[in-house]
Short mmCIF file of C-alpha atoms in Angstrom, two decimals:
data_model
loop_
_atom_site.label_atom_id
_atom_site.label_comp_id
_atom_site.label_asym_id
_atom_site.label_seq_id
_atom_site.Cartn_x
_atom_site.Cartn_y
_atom_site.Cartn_z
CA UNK E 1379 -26.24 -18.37 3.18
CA UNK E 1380 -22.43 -18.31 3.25
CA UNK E 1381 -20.59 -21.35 3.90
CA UNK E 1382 -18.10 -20.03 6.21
CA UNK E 1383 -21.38 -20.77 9.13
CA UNK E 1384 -20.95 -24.19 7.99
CA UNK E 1385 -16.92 -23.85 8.97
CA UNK E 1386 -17.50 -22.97 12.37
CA UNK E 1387 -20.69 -25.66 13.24
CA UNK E 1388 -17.89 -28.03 11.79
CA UNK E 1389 -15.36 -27.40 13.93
CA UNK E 1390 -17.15 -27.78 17.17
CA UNK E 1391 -17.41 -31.69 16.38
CA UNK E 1392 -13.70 -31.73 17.28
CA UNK E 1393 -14.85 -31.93 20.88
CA UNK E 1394 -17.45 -34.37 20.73
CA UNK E 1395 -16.46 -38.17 21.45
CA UNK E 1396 -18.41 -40.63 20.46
CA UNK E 1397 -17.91 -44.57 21.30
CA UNK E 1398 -17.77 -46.59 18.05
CA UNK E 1399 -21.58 -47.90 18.31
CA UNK E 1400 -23.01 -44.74 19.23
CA UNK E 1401 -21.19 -43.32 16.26
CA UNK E 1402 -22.68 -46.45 13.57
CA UNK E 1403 -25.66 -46.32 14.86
CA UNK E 1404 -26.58 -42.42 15.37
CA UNK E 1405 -23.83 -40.01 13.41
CA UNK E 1406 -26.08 -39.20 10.95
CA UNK E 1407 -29.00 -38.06 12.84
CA UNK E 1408 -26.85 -36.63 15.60
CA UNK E 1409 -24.41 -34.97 13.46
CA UNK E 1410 -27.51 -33.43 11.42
CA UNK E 1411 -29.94 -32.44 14.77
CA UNK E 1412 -26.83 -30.80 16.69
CA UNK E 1413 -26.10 -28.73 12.84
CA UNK E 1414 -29.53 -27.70 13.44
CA UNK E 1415 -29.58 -26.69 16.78
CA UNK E 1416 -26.22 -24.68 16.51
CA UNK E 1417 -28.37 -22.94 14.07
CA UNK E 1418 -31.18 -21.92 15.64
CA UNK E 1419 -29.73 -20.57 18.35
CA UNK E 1420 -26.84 -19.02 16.40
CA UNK E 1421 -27.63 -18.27 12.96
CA UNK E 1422 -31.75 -17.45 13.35
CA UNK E 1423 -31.59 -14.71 15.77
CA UNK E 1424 -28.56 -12.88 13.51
CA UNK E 1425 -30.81 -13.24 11.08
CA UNK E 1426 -34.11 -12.22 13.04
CA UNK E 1427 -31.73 -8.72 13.94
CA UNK E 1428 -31.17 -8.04 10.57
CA UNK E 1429 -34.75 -8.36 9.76
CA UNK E 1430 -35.52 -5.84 12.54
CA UNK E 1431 -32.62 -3.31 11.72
CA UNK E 1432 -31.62 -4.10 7.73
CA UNK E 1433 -29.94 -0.67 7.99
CA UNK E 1434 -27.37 -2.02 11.10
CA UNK E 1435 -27.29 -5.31 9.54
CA UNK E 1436 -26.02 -3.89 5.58
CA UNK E 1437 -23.14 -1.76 7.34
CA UNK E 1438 -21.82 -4.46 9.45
CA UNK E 1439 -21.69 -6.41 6.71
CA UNK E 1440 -20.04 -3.59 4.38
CA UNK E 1441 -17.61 -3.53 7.04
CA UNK E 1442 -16.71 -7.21 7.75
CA UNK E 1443 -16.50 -7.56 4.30
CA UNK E 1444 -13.64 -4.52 3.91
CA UNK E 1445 -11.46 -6.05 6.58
CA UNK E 1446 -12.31 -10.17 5.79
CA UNK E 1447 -9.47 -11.52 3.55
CA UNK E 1448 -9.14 -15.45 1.50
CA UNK E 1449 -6.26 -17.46 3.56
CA UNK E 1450 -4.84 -18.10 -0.16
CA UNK E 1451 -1.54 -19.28 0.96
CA UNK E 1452 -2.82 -22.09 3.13
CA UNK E 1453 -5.38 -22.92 0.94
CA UNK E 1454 -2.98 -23.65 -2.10
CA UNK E 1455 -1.40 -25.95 0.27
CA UNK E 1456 -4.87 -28.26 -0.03
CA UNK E 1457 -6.67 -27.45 -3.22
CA UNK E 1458 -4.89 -27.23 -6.50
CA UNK E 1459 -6.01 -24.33 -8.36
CA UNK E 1460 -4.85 -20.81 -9.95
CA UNK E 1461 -5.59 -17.77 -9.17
CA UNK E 1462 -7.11 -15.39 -11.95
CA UNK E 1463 -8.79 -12.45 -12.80
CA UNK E 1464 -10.62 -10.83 -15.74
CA UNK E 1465 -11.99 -7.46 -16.39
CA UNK E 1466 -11.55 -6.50 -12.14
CA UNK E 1467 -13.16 -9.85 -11.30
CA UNK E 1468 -11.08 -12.54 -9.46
CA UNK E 1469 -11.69 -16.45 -10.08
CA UNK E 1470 -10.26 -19.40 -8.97
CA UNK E 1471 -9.49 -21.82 -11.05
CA UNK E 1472 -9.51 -25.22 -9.22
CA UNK E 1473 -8.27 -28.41 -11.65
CA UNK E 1474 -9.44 -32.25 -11.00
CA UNK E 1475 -6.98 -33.81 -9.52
CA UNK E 1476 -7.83 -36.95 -11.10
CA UNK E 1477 -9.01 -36.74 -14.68
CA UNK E 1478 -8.40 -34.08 -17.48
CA UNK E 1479 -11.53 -31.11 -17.11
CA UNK E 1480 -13.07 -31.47 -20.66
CA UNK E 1481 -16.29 -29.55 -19.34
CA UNK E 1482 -16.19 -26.26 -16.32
CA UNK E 1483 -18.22 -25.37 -13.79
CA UNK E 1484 -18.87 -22.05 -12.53
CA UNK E 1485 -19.76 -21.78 -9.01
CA UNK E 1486 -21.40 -19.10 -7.59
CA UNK E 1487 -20.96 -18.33 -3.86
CA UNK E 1488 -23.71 -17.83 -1.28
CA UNK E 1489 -23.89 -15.16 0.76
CA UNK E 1490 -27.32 -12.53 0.57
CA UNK E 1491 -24.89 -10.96 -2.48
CA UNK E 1492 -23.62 -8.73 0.87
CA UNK E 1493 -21.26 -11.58 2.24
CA UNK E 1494 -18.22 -12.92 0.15
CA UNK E 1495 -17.32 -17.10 0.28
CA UNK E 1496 -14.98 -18.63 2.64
CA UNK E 1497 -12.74 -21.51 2.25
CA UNK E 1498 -15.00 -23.79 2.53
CA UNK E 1499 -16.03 -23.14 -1.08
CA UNK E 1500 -12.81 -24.03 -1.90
CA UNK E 1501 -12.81 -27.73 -0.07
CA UNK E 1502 -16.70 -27.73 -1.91
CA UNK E 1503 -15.18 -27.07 -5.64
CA UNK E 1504 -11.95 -29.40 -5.12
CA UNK E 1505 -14.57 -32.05 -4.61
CA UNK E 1506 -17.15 -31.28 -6.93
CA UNK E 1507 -13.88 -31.16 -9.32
CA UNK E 1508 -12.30 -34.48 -8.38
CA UNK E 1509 -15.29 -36.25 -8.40
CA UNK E 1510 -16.57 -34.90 -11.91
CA UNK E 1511 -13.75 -34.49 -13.89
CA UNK E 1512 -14.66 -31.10 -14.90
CA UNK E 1513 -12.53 -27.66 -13.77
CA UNK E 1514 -14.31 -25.53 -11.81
CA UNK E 1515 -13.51 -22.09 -11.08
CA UNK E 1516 -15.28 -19.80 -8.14
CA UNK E 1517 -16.21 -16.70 -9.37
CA UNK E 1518 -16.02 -14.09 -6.54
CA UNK E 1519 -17.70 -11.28 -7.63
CA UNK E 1520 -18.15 -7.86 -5.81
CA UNK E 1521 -21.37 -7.11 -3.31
CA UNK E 1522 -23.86 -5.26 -2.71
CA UNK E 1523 -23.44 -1.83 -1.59
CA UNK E 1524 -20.46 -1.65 -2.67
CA UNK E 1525 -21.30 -2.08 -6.56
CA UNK E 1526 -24.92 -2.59 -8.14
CA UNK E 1527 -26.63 -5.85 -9.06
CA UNK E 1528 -25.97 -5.03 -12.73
CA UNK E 1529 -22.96 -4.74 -12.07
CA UNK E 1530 -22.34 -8.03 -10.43
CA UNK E 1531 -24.19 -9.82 -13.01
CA UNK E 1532 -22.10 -8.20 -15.39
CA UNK E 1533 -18.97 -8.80 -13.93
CA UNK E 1534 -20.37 -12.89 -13.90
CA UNK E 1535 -20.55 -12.65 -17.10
CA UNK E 1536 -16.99 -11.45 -18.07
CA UNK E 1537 -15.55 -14.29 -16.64
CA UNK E 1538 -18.10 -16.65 -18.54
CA UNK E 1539 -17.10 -14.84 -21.72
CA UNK E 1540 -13.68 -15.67 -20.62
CA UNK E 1541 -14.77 -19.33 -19.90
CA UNK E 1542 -16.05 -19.76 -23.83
CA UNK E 1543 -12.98 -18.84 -25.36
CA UNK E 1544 -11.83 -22.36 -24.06
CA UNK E 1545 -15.07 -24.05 -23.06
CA UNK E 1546 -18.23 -25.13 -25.13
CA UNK E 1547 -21.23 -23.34 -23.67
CA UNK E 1548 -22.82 -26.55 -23.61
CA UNK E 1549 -19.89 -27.81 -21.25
CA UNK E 1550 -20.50 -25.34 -18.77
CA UNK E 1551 -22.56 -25.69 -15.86
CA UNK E 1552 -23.48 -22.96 -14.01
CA UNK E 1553 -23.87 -23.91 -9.97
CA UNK E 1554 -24.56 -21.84 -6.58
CA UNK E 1555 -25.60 -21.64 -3.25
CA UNK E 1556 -28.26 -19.81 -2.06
CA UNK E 1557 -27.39 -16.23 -3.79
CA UNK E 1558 -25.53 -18.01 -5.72
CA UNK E 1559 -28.10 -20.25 -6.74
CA UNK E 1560 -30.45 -16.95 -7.50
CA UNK E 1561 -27.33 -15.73 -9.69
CA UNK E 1562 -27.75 -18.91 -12.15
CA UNK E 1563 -31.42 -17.71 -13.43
CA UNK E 1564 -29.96 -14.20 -13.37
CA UNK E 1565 -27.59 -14.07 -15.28
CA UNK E 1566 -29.30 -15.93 -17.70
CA UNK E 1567 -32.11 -13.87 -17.75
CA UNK E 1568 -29.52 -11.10 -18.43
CA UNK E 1569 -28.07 -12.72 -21.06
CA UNK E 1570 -31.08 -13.84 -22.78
CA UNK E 1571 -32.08 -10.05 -22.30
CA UNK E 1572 -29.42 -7.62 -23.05
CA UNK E 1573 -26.43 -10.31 -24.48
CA UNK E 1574 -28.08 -12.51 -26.58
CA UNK E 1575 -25.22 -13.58 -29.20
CA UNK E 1576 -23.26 -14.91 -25.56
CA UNK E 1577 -24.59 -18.53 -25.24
CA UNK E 1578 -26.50 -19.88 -22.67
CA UNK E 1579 -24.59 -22.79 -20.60
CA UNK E 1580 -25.61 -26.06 -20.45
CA UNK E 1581 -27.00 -26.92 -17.20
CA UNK E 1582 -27.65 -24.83 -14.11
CA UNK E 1583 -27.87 -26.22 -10.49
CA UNK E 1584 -29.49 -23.23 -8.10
CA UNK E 1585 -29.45 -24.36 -4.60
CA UNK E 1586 -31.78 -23.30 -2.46
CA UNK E 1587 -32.34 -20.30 -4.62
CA UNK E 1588 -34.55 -17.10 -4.46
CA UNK E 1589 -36.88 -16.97 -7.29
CA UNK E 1590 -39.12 -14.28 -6.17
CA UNK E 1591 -38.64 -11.19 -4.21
CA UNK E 1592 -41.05 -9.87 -2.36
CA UNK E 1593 -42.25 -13.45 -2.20
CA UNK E 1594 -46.19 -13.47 -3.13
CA UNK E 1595 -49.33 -13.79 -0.73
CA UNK E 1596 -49.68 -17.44 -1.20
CA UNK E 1597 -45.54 -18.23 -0.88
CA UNK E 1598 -45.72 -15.60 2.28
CA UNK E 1599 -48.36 -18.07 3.47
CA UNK E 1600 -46.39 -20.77 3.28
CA UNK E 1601 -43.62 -19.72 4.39
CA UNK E 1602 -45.02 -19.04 7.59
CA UNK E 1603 -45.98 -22.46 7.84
CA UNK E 1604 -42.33 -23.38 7.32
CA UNK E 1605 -40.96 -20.81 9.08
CA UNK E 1606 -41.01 -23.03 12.30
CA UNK E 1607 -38.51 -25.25 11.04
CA UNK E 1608 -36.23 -23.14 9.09
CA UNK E 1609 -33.18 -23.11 11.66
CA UNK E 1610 -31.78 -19.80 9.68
CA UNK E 1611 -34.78 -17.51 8.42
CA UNK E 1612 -37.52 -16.20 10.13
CA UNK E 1613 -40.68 -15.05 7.93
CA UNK E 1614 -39.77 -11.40 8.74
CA UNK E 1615 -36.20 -11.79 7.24
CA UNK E 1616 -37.79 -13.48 3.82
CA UNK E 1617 -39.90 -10.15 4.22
CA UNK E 1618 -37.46 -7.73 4.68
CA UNK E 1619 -34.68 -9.15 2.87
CA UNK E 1620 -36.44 -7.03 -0.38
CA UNK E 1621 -36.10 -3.92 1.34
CA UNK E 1622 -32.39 -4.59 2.04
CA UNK E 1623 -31.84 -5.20 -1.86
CA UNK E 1624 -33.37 -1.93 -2.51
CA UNK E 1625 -31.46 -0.18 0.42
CA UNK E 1626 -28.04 -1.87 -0.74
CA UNK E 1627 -28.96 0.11 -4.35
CA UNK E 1628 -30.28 -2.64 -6.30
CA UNK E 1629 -32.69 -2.23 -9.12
CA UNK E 1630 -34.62 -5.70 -8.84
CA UNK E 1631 -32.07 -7.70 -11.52
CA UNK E 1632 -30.78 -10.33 -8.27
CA UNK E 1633 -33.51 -12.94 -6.91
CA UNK E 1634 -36.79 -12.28 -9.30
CA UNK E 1635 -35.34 -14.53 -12.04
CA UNK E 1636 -39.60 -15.78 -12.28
CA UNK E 1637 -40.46 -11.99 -13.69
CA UNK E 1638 -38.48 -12.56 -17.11
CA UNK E 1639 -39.41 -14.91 -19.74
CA UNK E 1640 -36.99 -18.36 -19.26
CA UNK E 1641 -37.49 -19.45 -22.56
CA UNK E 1642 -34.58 -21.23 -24.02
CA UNK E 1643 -33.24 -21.61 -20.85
CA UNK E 1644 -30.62 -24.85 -20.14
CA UNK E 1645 -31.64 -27.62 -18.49
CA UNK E 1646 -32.10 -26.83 -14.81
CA UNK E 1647 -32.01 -29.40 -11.15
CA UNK E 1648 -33.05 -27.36 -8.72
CA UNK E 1649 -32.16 -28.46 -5.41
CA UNK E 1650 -34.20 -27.28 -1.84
CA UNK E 1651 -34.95 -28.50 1.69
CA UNK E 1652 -38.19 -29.15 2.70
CA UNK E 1653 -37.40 -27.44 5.74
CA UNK E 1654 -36.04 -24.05 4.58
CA UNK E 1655 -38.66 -21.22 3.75
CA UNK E 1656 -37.60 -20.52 0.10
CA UNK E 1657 -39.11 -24.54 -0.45
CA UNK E 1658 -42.17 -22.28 -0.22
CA UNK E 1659 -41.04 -20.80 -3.94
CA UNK E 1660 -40.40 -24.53 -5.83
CA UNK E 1661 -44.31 -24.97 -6.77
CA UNK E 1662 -43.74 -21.46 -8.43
CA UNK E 1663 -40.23 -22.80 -10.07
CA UNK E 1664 -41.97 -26.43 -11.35
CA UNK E 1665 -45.42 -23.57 -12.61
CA UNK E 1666 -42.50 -20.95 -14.71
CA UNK E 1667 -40.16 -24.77 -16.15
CA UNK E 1668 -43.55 -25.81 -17.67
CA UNK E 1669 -44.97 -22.64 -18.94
CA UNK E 1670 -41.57 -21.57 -20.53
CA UNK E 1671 -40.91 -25.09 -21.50
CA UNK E 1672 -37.31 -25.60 -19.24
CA UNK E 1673 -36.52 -29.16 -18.56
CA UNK E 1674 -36.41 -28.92 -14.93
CA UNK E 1675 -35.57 -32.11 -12.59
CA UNK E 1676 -35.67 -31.10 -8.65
CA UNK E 1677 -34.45 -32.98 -5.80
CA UNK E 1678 -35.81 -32.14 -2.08
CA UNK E 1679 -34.05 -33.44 0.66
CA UNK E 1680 -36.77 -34.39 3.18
CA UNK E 1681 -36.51 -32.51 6.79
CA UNK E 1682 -33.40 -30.33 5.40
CA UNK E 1683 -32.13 -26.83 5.95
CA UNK E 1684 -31.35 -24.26 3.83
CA UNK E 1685 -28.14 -24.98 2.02
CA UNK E 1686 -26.92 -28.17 3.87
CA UNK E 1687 -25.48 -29.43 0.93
CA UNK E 1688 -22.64 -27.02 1.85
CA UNK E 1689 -22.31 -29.03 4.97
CA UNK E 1690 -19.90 -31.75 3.77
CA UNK E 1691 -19.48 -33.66 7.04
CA UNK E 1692 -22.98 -34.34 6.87
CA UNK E 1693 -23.81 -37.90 5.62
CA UNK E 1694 -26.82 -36.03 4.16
CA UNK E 1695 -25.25 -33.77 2.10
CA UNK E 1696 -22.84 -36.44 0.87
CA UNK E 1697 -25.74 -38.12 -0.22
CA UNK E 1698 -27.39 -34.95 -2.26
CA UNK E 1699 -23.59 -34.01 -3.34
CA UNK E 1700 -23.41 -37.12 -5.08
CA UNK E 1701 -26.58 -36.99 -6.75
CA UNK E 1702 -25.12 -32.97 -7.92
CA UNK E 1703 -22.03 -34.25 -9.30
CA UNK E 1704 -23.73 -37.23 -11.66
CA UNK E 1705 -26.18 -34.52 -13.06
CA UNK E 1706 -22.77 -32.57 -14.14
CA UNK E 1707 -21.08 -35.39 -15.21
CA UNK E 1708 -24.42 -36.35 -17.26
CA UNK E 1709 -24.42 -36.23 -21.02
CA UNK E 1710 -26.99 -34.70 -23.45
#
């Protein structure tokens, strides 16, 4: 899921007044159960539509996407970065602000790979920057329908390329949200596939990521059992959300990283919420680490939505943001 949701949930606190005690002794839970409810009754029936009519859903997108445009001259007013572009893909390059970047991150937005990021990727990598030490530039790729997955995944990887001619591949980390997260394993699988004298990176941290798509029986089960407390997807979506791939052109490379051989992959930390339905896909992720022998550390946050990290208001996400920037900052 894109983080420009996350944006608008965020802003609504403005009008909420709190006395000092209430706001000690509840902000956490509060500001976390009030994120979730906005969702439910926001995000989940969008997403409950789409499932129903994928068709409608794909060419609203297409469209918001065509008209929806980066506030660049505002945001280079907050966040120090550049703005490049390599082989007809842009990146931002956003600099620490408080020690020299010696190692880069790549960071992969969320988004279905049919919705662009927002500017609240940008407040996400200035931190993740900052507090690291390490550069970290957004890659904004193209979508689906407009180009094909291989075509995303290549265009990923021209901007990597461009990444090693000043960056060890062992000092780059490849991070992402949700799609984004799903676009770490790809384009490694790519690589390892079709690219092999590229190096892998160093680390990847997929977030909430899609593994496997269609999901299988057993993860379909589960998922159902989940499916209760996901605040975003319903069961149907996770369902249909394969058909919309395949109606947006794609040939299966984005979300079914677990079909390809991992071997030699980085060192992963895969990070869900126990409470979004792709959790149902990390016994799967833990099974494919040990058979293709991928060091593989996870971290769960107990009772959490999809992508909350990307809520950085949230004391809970501060608290799994902080555990994400010490495994970048972590040495071989």
């Amino acid at each position: 899921m894109n983080i420009y949701i996350y944006n608008y949930i965020a802003t609504l606190y403005k009008f909420i007044k709190l006395t000092k005690k209430q706001i000690k002794d509840y902000m956490s839970s509060f500001q976390y159960k009030l994120t979730e409810f906005l969702f439910r009754h926001t995000v989940r029936p969008m997403m409950k539509r789409a499932a129903m009519y994928p068709e409608k859903f794909i060419e609203k997108r297409r469209k918001t996407e065509q008209k929806k445009r980066l506030p660049l001259p505002s945001l280079h007013k907050k966040y120090d970065f550049d703005e490049q572009s390599v082989g007809g893909t842009p990146y931002y390059a956003i600099h620490s602000r408080y020690k020299s970047g010696e190692r880069l991150v790549l960071y992969f937005f969320g988004g279905g790979f049919v919705m662009s990021g927002d500017s609240g990727d940008f407040e996400f990598a200035q931190e993740m920057a900052d507090r690291t030490g390490a550069d970290v530039w957004l890659v904004w790729h193209k979508l689906l329908p407009e180009v094909t997955d291989k075509e995303i995944i290549e265009s990923v990887i021209t901007v990597y390329q461009e990444a090693l001619q000043r960056y060890k591949g062992e000092d780059i980390t490849f991070f992402g949200l949700s799609s984004g997260g799903s676009l770490c394993l790809d384009v490694c699988v790519y690589i390892n596939e079709q690219t092999k004298a590229i190096p892998l990176p160093g680390k990847l941290i997929p977030v909430s990521a899609t593994i496997q798509m269609p999901p299988t029986k057993k993860q379909s089960e589960t998922m159902r059992k989940i499916g209760k407390k996901d605040v975003m997807f319903t069961p149907d979506y996770v369902m249909a959300s394969a058909k919309m791939m395949s109606l947006c052109g794609s040939g299966g490379l984005l979300g079914n990283a677990i079909a390809h051989s991992w071997w030699g992959f980085p060192k992963i930390m895969a990070v869900y919420g126990s409470h979004e339905i792709y959790y149902a896909q990390m016994d799967d992720f833990k099974r494919k680490c040990v058979e293709d022998k991928v060091d593989l550390k996870t971290y769960v946050g107990e009772g959490m939505m999809h992508t909350w990290v990307a809520a950085g208001w949230l004391p809970e996400a501060k608290q799994a943001r902080d555990i994400i920037y010490s495994y970048i900052k972590e040495k071989d």
